[in-house]
C-alpha positions as CSV (number, residue, x, y, z in Angstrom):
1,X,8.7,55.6,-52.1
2,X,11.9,53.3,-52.0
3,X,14.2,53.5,-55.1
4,X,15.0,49.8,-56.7
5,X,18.5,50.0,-57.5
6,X,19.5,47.7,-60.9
7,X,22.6,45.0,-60.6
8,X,24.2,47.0,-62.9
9,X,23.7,50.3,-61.0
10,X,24.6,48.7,-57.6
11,X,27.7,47.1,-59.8
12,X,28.7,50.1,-60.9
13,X,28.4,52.3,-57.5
14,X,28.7,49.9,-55.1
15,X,30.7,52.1,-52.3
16,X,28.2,54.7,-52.7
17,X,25.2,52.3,-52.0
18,X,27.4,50.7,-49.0
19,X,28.1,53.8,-47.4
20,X,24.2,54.5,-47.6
21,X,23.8,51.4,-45.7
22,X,26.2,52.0,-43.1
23,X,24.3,55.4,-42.7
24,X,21.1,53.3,-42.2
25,X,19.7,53.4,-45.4
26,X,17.9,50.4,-46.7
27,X,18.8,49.6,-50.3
28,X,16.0,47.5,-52.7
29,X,17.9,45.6,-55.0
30,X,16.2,44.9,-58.5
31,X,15.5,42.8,-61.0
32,X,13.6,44.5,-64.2
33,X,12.5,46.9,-62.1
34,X,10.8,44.7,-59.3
35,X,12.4,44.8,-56.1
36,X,13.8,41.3,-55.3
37,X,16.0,41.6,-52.4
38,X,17.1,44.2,-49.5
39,X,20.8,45.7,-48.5
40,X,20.2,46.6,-44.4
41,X,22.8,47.8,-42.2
42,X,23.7,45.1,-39.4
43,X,22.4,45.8,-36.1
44,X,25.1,47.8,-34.0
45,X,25.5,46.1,-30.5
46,X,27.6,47.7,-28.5
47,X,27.0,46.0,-25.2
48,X,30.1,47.5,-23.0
49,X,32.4,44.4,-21.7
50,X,32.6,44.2,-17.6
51,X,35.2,43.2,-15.9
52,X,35.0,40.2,-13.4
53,X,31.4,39.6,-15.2
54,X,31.7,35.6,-15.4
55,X,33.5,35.9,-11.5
56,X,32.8,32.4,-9.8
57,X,31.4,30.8,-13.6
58,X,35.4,29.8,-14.6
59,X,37.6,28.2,-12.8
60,X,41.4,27.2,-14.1
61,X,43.6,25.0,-12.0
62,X,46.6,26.2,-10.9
63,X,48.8,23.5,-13.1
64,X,46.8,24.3,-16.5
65,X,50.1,25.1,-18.3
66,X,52.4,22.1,-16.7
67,X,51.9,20.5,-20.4
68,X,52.9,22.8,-21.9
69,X,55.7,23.7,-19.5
70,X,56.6,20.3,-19.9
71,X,56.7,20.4,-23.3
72,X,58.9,23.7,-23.6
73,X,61.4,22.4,-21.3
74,X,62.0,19.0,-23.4
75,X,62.3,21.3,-26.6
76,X,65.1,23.7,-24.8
77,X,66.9,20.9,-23.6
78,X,67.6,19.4,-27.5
């Protein structure tokens, strides 16, 4: 059976009841004793990153910083 933790009590001990959540521990939160709303943990996703993955999808042209270039040059030259 599932505890129904009180405002008050989650209030009171809230790192305790977060670090229960991080564990995977789903928390019932309480009103009058009547469980009213859940505390999950987020759902971990640790997809690994891959190089060169979006190869051929981007393209930049080779001038994509001349405005900014621009730019820089006309504030060095004050």
């Amino acid at each position: 059976m599932d505890t129904v933790v009180n405002v008050h009590e989650l209030k009171t001990h809230y790192s305790k009841y977060l670090e229960q959540a991080i564990g995977g521990k789903e928390i019932l939160l309480g009103k009058h004793g009547k469980a009213v709303a859940k505390i999950v943990p987020l759902a971990q996703v640790n997809t690994p990153r891959v190089p060169g993955a979006l190869k051929g999808e981007i393209w930049v042209s080779d001038d994509f910083d001349k405005p900014f270039l621009a730019l820089w040059d006309e504030i060095g030259n004050k």
